[in-house]
XYZ file of C-alpha atoms in Angstrom:
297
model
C 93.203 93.437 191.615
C 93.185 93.164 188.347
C 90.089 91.936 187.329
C 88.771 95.281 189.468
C 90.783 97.796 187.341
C 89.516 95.683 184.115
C 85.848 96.129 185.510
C 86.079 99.952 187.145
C 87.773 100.970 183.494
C 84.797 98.713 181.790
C 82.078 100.766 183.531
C 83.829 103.864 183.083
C 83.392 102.908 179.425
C 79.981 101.585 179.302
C 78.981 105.094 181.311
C 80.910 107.316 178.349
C 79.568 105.130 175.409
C 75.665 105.767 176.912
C 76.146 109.406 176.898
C 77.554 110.125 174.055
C 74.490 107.778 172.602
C 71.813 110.038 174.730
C 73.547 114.098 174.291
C 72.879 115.066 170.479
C 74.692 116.472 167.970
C 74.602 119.846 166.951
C 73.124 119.153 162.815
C 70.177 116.817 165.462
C 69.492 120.111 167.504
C 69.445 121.972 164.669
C 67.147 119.414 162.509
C 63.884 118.140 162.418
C 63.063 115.188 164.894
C 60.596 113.955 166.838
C 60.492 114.567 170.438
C 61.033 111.932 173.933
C 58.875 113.326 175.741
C 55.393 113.550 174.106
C 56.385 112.484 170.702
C 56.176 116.156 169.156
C 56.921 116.925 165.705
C 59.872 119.585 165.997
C 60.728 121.488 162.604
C 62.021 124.879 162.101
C 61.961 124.827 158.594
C 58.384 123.738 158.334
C 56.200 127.026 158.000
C 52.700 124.985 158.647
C 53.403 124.039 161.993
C 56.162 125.334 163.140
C 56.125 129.531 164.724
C 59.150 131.907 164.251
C 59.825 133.619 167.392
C 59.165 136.978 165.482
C 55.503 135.446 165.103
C 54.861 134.669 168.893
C 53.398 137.938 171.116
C 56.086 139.524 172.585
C 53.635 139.644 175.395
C 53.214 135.694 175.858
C 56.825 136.030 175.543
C 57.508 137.997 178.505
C 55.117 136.538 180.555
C 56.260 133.001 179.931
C 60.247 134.840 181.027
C 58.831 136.250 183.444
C 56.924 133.024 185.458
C 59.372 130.018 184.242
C 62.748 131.850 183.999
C 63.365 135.451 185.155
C 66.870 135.244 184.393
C 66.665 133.629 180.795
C 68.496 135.772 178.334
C 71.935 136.497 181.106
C 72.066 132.584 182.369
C 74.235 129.899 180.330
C 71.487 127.245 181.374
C 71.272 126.993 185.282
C 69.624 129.111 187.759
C 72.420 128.478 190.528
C 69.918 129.342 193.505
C 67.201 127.153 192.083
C 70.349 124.353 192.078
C 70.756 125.048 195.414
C 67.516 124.406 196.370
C 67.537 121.706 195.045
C 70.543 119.963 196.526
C 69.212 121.056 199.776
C 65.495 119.131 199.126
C 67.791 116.297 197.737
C 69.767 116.088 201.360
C 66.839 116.455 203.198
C 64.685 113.361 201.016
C 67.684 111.580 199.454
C 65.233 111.533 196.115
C 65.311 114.317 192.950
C 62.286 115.887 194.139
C 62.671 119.171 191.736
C 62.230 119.543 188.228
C 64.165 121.297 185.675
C 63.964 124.993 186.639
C 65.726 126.825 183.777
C 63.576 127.377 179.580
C 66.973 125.287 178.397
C 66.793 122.421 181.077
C 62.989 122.168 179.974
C 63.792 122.421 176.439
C 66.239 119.636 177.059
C 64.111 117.354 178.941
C 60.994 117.696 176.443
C 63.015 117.392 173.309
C 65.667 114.394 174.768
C 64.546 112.892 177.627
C 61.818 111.139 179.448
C 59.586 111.976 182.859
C 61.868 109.855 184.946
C 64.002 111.454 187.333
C 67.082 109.471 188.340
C 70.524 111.042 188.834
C 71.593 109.513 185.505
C 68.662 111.427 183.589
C 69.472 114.493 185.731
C 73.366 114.303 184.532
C 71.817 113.840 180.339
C 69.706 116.723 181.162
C 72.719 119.059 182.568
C 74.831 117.835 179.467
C 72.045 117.806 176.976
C 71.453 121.500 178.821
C 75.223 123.053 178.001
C 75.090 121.357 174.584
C 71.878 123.981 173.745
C 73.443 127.032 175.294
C 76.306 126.130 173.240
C 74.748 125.491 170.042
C 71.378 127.747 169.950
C 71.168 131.229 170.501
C 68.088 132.121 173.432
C 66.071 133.502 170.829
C 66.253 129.975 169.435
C 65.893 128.169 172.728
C 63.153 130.013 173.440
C 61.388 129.955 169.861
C 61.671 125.753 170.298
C 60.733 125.671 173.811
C 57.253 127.367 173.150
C 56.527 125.544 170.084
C 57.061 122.099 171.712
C 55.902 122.910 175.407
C 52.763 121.298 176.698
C 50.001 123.877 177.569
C 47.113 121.251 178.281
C 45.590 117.538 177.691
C 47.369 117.177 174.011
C 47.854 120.568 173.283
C 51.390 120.939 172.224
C 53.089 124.429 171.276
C 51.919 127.465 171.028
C 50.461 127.472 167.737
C 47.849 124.469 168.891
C 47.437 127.043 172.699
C 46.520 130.248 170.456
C 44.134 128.011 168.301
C 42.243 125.583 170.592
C 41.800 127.905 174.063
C 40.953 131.547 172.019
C 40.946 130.573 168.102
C 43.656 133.119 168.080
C 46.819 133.222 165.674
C 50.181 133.271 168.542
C 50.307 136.937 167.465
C 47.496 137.788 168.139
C 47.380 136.922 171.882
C 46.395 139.890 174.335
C 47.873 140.478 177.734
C 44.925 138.242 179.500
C 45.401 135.321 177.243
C 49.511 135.289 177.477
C 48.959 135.129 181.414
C 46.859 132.554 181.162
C 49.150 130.301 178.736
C 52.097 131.055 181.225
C 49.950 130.209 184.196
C 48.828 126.799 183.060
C 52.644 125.657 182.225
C 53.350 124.272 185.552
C 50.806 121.645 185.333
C 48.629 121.885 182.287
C 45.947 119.652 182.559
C 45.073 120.457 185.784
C 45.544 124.283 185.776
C 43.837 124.366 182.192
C 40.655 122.970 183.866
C 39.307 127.067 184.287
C 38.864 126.977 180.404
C 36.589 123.862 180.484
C 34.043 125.046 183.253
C 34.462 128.827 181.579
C 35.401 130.228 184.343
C 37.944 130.532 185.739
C 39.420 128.939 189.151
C 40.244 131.146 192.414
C 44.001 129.548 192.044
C 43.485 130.619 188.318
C 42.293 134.298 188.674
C 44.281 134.949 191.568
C 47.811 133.503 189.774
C 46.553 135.162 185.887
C 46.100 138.548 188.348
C 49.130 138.522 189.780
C 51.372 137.481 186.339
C 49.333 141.030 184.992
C 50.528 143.203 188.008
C 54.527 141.549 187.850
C 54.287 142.025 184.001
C 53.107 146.203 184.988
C 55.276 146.525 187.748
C 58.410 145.503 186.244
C 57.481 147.414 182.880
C 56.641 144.775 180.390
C 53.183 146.429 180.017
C 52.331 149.896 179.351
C 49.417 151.400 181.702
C 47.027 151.074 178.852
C 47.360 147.268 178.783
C 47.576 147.035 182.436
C 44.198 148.403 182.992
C 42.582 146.701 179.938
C 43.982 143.559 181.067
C 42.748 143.868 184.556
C 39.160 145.032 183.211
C 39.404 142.240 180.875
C 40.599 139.350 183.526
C 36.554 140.451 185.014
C 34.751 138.376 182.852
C 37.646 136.605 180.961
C 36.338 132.991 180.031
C 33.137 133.325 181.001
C 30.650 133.289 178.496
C 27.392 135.671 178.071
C 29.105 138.429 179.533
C 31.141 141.531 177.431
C 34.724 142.349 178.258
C 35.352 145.590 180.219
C 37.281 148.003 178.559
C 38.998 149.192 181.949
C 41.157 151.828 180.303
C 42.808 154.850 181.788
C 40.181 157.450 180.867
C 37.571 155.219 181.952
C 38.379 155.013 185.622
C 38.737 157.257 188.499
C 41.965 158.582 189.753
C 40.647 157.020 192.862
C 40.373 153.788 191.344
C 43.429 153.664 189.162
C 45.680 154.516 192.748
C 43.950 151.451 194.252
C 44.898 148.945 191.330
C 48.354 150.549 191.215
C 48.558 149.966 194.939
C 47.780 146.430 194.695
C 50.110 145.421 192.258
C 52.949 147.131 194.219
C 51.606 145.304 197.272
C 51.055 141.606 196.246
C 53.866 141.770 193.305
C 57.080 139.874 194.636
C 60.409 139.920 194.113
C 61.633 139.260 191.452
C 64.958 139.427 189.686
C 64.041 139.667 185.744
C 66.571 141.586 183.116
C 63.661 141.857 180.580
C 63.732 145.634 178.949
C 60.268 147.900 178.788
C 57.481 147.278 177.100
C 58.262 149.691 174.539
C 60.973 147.998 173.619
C 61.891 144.583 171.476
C 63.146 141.813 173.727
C 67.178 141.490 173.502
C 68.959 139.081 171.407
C 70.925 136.755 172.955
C 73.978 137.273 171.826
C 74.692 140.576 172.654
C 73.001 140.258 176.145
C 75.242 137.491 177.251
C 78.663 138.955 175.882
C 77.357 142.452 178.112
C 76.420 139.727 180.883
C 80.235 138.472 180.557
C 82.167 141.613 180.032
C 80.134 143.013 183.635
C 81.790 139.623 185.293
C 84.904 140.609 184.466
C 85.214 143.738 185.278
């Protein structure tokens, strides 16, 4: 009996001493490091290849929100039905069949972790998850997470997206482009293959057309860049033909109706707390303290 307790209390040990090795420290978070995942030079302090949040389009912003994590800036880290879903897939298969759904649990796996998915990486990445919420704010989750995020075949943050795919600065990116960087984030180097043939996929233009009309319908876009962006989307990527500039005054009332129609009518669901177009995107801070005071009362 006791040789058990001696080797239950030695694993127990052994399982503490590995964790705190694998969850980082706050000054680590904070620093400059190299990442697991795909070996990406992280820096905040280092202005040539590293992009303030205040120098990323608000509108990549808001799409990226909008695809990979609706509720981003009133979360502390989990999406609790995308959890769900995931213990139900994991009862049915008995294997970790689902990714990490949250921007903070795919910050944590690209900056700590590996592609593996065991249940021991799956605890680190739930630890290594609340240690972020903790110690960044979600302006700076969010400002790591798209400068370290893969957006293609070794094309690493957004600075490298803006450059290689439209020789843009990330400030620069239009409504059409932002769509199209959110779109490929699920699987880069296959969805990123529209920008190769110049063209782009029916998956592609059918997904980019549909992040546009979500983006409009839940009043991240003004009209103005709503119809420019679907005139634009035409001919977007393919080359010898001019962009249409589908603005307001250009179209019919007929034919402004119909695309206001259609994104009502293929637009889904979704559950975002983003504010208006006009308006800057929240800081986190304030947005989870309002988030917390509503839950108690």
């Amino acid at each position: 009996m006791r040789i058990i307790f001696i080797l239950f209390f030695s694993l127990i040990g052994a399982a503490s001493g590995y964790v705190l090795v694998h969850v980082p420290s706050e000054e680590t978070i904070k620093g400059c490091f190299k990442t697991s995942m795909y070996g990406v030079d992280l820096c905040p302090t280092d202005k040539k290849t590293y992009v303030p949040l205040k120098n990323i389009s608000s509108k990549l912003q808001r799409a990226i929100i909008l695809t990979e994590d609706s509720a981003f800036y009133t979360h502390k880290g989990f999406d609790e039905e995308g959890l769900t879903r995931c213990y139900e897939k994991l009862k049915e298969t008995h294997k970790i069949t689902c990714g990490g759904s949250t921007i903070t649990q795919q910050l944590a796996k690209n900056l700590f972790l590996y592609k593996d998915k065991t249940f021991v990486r799956k605890g680190l990445e739930a630890l290594i998850t609340v240690k972020l919420e903790k110690t960044l704010t979600k302006k700076e989750i969010l400002e790591r997470y798209l400068n370290v995020v893969q957006f293609g075949k070794d094309i690493y943050g957004v600075k490298q997206a803006a450059q290689f795919y439209f020789k843009k600065h990330p400030s620069e990116l239009d409504v059409v482009e932002s769509a199209f960087l959110a779109m490929v984030l699920p699987n880069p180097e296959k969805y990123s293959k529209s920008y190769y043939r110049k063209d782009l996929t029916k998956f592609a233009r059918k997904r980019i057309s549909g992040i546009v009309r979500d983006m409009h319908r839940y009043k991240m876009l003004t009209d103005d860049d709503y119809f420019m962006a679907m005139g634009k989307l035409e001919y977007f990527l393919t080359t010898g033909h001019q962009e249409v500039d589908a603005s307001p005054t250009d179209l019919s009332s007929d034919e402004l109706n119909e695309m206001i129609d259609e994104g009502a009518a293929e637009a889904p669901a979704v559950a975002t707390d983003l504010p208006p177009a006009e308006t800057p995107l929240p800081d986190a801070p304030a947005q989870v303290e309002a988030s917390e005071q509503s839950t108690e009362n």
